[in-house]
PDB file of C-alpha atoms in Angstrom:
ATOM      1  CA  MET A   1      90.771  87.444  63.978  1.00 48.00           C
ATOM      2  CA  LYS A   2      91.233  85.625  67.290  1.00 44.00           C
ATOM      3  CA  PHE A   3      94.889  86.678  67.365  1.00 39.00           C
ATOM      4  CA  ILE A   4      93.956  90.368  67.099  1.00 41.00           C
ATOM      5  CA  LYS A   5      91.274  89.989  69.765  1.00 38.00           C
ATOM      6  CA  TYR A   6      93.694  88.330  72.201  1.00 39.00           C
ATOM      7  CA  THR A   7      96.458  90.826  71.440  1.00 39.00           C
ATOM      8  CA  ILE A   8      94.191  93.791  72.171  1.00 44.00           C
ATOM      9  CA  THR A   9      92.966  92.134  75.369  1.00 43.00           C
ATOM     10  CA  ALA A  10      96.556  91.545  76.510  1.00 45.00           C
ATOM     11  CA  LEU A  11      97.548  95.147  75.772  1.00 44.00           C
ATOM     12  CA  VAL A  12      94.586  96.560  77.679  1.00 44.00           C
ATOM     13  CA  ALA A  13      95.300  94.270  80.641  1.00 45.00           C
ATOM     14  CA  GLY A  14      98.944  95.360  80.590  1.00 47.00           C
ATOM     15  CA  VAL A  15      98.029  99.028  80.717  1.00 43.00           C
ATOM     16  CA  PHE A  16      95.754  98.507  83.701  1.00 44.00           C
ATOM     17  CA  SER A  17      98.252  96.321  85.556  1.00 42.00           C
ATOM     18  CA  PHE A  18     101.014  98.902  85.019  1.00 46.00           C
ATOM     19  CA  SER A  19      98.936 101.665  86.573  1.00 49.00           C
ATOM     20  CA  ALA A  20      98.114  99.407  89.519  1.00 57.00           C
ATOM     21  CA  PHE A  21     101.768  99.586  90.588  1.00 70.00           C
ATOM     22  CA  ALA A  22     102.035 103.380  90.513  1.00 91.00           C
ATOM     23  CA  ALA A  23     102.925 104.995  93.835  1.00 95.00           C
ATOM     24  CA  GLU A  24      99.998 106.620  95.645  1.00 96.00           C
ATOM     25  CA  GLU A  25      99.927 110.035  97.254  1.00 96.00           C
ATOM     26  CA  VAL A  26      99.246 109.974 101.005  1.00 97.00           C
ATOM     27  CA  THR A  27      98.692 112.513 103.762  1.00 96.00           C
ATOM     28  CA  GLN A  28     100.749 112.916 106.941  1.00 97.00           C
ATOM     29  CA  LYS A  29      97.889 111.338 108.879  1.00 97.00           C
ATOM     30  CA  GLN A  30      98.025 108.243 106.656  1.00 97.00           C
ATOM     31  CA  VAL A  31     101.819 108.073 107.056  1.00 97.00           C
ATOM     32  CA  ASP A  32     101.398 108.092 110.831  1.00 97.00           C
ATOM     33  CA  GLU A  33      98.510 105.598 110.887  1.00 97.00           C
ATOM     34  CA  MET A  34     100.172 103.163 108.467  1.00 96.00           C
ATOM     35  CA  LYS A  35     103.590 103.584 110.138  1.00 97.00           C
ATOM     36  CA  LEU A  36     105.290 104.029 106.765  1.00 97.00           C
ATOM     37  CA  GLU A  37     109.079 104.012 106.462  1.00 97.00           C
ATOM     38  CA  SER A  38     110.720 106.935 104.640  1.00 97.00           C
ATOM     39  CA  LEU A  39     113.002 106.243 101.674  1.00 97.00           C
ATOM     40  CA  GLY A  40     114.065 109.855 101.130  1.00 97.00           C
ATOM     41  CA  THR A  41     112.856 112.655  98.886  1.00 97.00           C
ATOM     42  CA  ILE A  42     112.182 113.158  95.180  1.00 97.00           C
ATOM     43  CA  SER A  43     111.356 116.177  93.016  1.00 94.00           C
ATOM     44  CA  THR A  44     109.811 117.077  89.677  1.00 92.00           C
ATOM     45  CA  THR A  45     113.050 118.821  88.585  1.00 80.00           C
ATOM     46  CA  ASN A  46     111.138 121.565  86.732  1.00 72.00           C
ATOM     47  CA  HIS A  47     109.527 119.353  84.065  1.00 78.00           C
ATOM     48  CA  ALA A  48     105.881 119.690  85.094  1.00 85.00           C
ATOM     49  CA  THR A  49     103.612 122.159  83.345  1.00 88.00           C
ATOM     50  CA  SER A  50     100.519 121.400  85.460  1.00 89.00           C
ATOM     51  CA  PRO A  51      99.733 119.960  88.897  1.00 90.00           C
ATOM     52  CA  MET A  52      98.624 116.696  87.238  1.00 92.00           C
ATOM     53  CA  ASP A  53     101.972 116.444  85.428  1.00 92.00           C
ATOM     54  CA  ALA A  54     103.772 117.004  88.730  1.00 93.00           C
ATOM     55  CA  HIS A  55     101.680 114.258  90.357  1.00 94.00           C
ATOM     56  CA  LYS A  56     102.558 111.795  87.558  1.00 94.00           C
ATOM     57  CA  ILE A  57     106.257 112.668  87.735  1.00 94.00           C
ATOM     58  CA  LEU A  58     106.343 112.275  91.517  1.00 96.00           C
ATOM     59  CA  SER A  59     104.528 108.934  91.295  1.00 96.00           C
ATOM     60  CA  SER A  60     106.981 107.705  88.653  1.00 95.00           C
ATOM     61  CA  GLU A  61     110.011 108.888  90.639  1.00 95.00           C
ATOM     62  CA  ALA A  62     108.661 107.213  93.789  1.00 97.00           C
ATOM     63  CA  ASP A  63     108.301 103.962  91.823  1.00 97.00           C
ATOM     64  CA  LYS A  64     111.923 104.230  90.643  1.00 95.00           C
ATOM     65  CA  LYS A  65     113.059 104.710  94.240  1.00 96.00           C
ATOM     66  CA  GLY A  66     111.175 101.587  95.329  1.00 96.00           C
ATOM     67  CA  GLY A  67     108.382 103.393  97.145  1.00 97.00           C
ATOM     68  CA  ARG A  68     104.687 102.608  97.210  1.00 97.00           C
ATOM     69  CA  TYR A  69     103.602 105.993  98.566  1.00 98.00           C
ATOM     70  CA  PHE A  70     104.663 109.635  98.437  1.00 97.00           C
ATOM     71  CA  ARG A  71     103.692 112.785 100.339  1.00 97.00           C
ATOM     72  CA  VAL A  72     104.151 116.232  98.797  1.00 96.00           C
ATOM     73  CA  ILE A  73     106.130 118.404 101.185  1.00 96.00           C
ATOM     74  CA  ALA A  74     106.748 121.489  99.003  1.00 93.00           C
ATOM     75  CA  GLY A  75     105.480 123.014  95.807  1.00 91.00           C
ATOM     76  CA  ARG A  76     106.016 126.141  93.769  1.00 89.00           C
ATOM     77  CA  GLU A  77     104.867 127.633  90.479  1.00 87.00           C
ATOM     78  CA  HIS A  78     107.279 129.751  88.447  1.00 84.00           C
ATOM     79  CA  GLY A  79     106.196 129.147  84.869  1.00 85.00           C
ATOM     80  CA  LEU A  80     106.619 125.448  85.563  1.00 88.00           C
ATOM     81  CA  ILE A  81     105.460 123.456  88.568  1.00 89.00           C
ATOM     82  CA  SER A  82     108.157 122.351  91.012  1.00 91.00           C
ATOM     83  CA  ALA A  83     107.332 119.888  93.755  1.00 94.00           C
ATOM     84  CA  VAL A  84     109.233 117.904  96.357  1.00 95.00           C
ATOM     85  CA  ALA A  85     107.855 114.777  97.998  1.00 97.00           C
ATOM     86  CA  GLU A  86     108.921 112.283 100.608  1.00 98.00           C
ATOM     87  CA  VAL A  87     108.784 108.633  99.483  1.00 98.00           C
ATOM     88  CA  TYR A  88     107.607 105.780 101.735  1.00 98.00           C
ATOM     89  CA  LYS A  89     107.458 102.011 101.648  1.00 95.00           C
TER      90      LYS A  89
END
């Protein structure tokens, strides 16, 4: 019983710690105030079916690129949601 309790606790803690490392969306004002350094751009590559999906994809792609923040610079809806963002560290 204790093993199951500790396993569930560890899994829940892991889920919350993973989301703590996800890149955050920022505004241009925040970029300027925080003096963030650009790492380039990323895109959703036409896989998002909603704005929330696009946000998750951009956050994940920013993480892969080594960024802590991203700023959406373009977006379009054409059946799917396409978005482009600049990544910052």
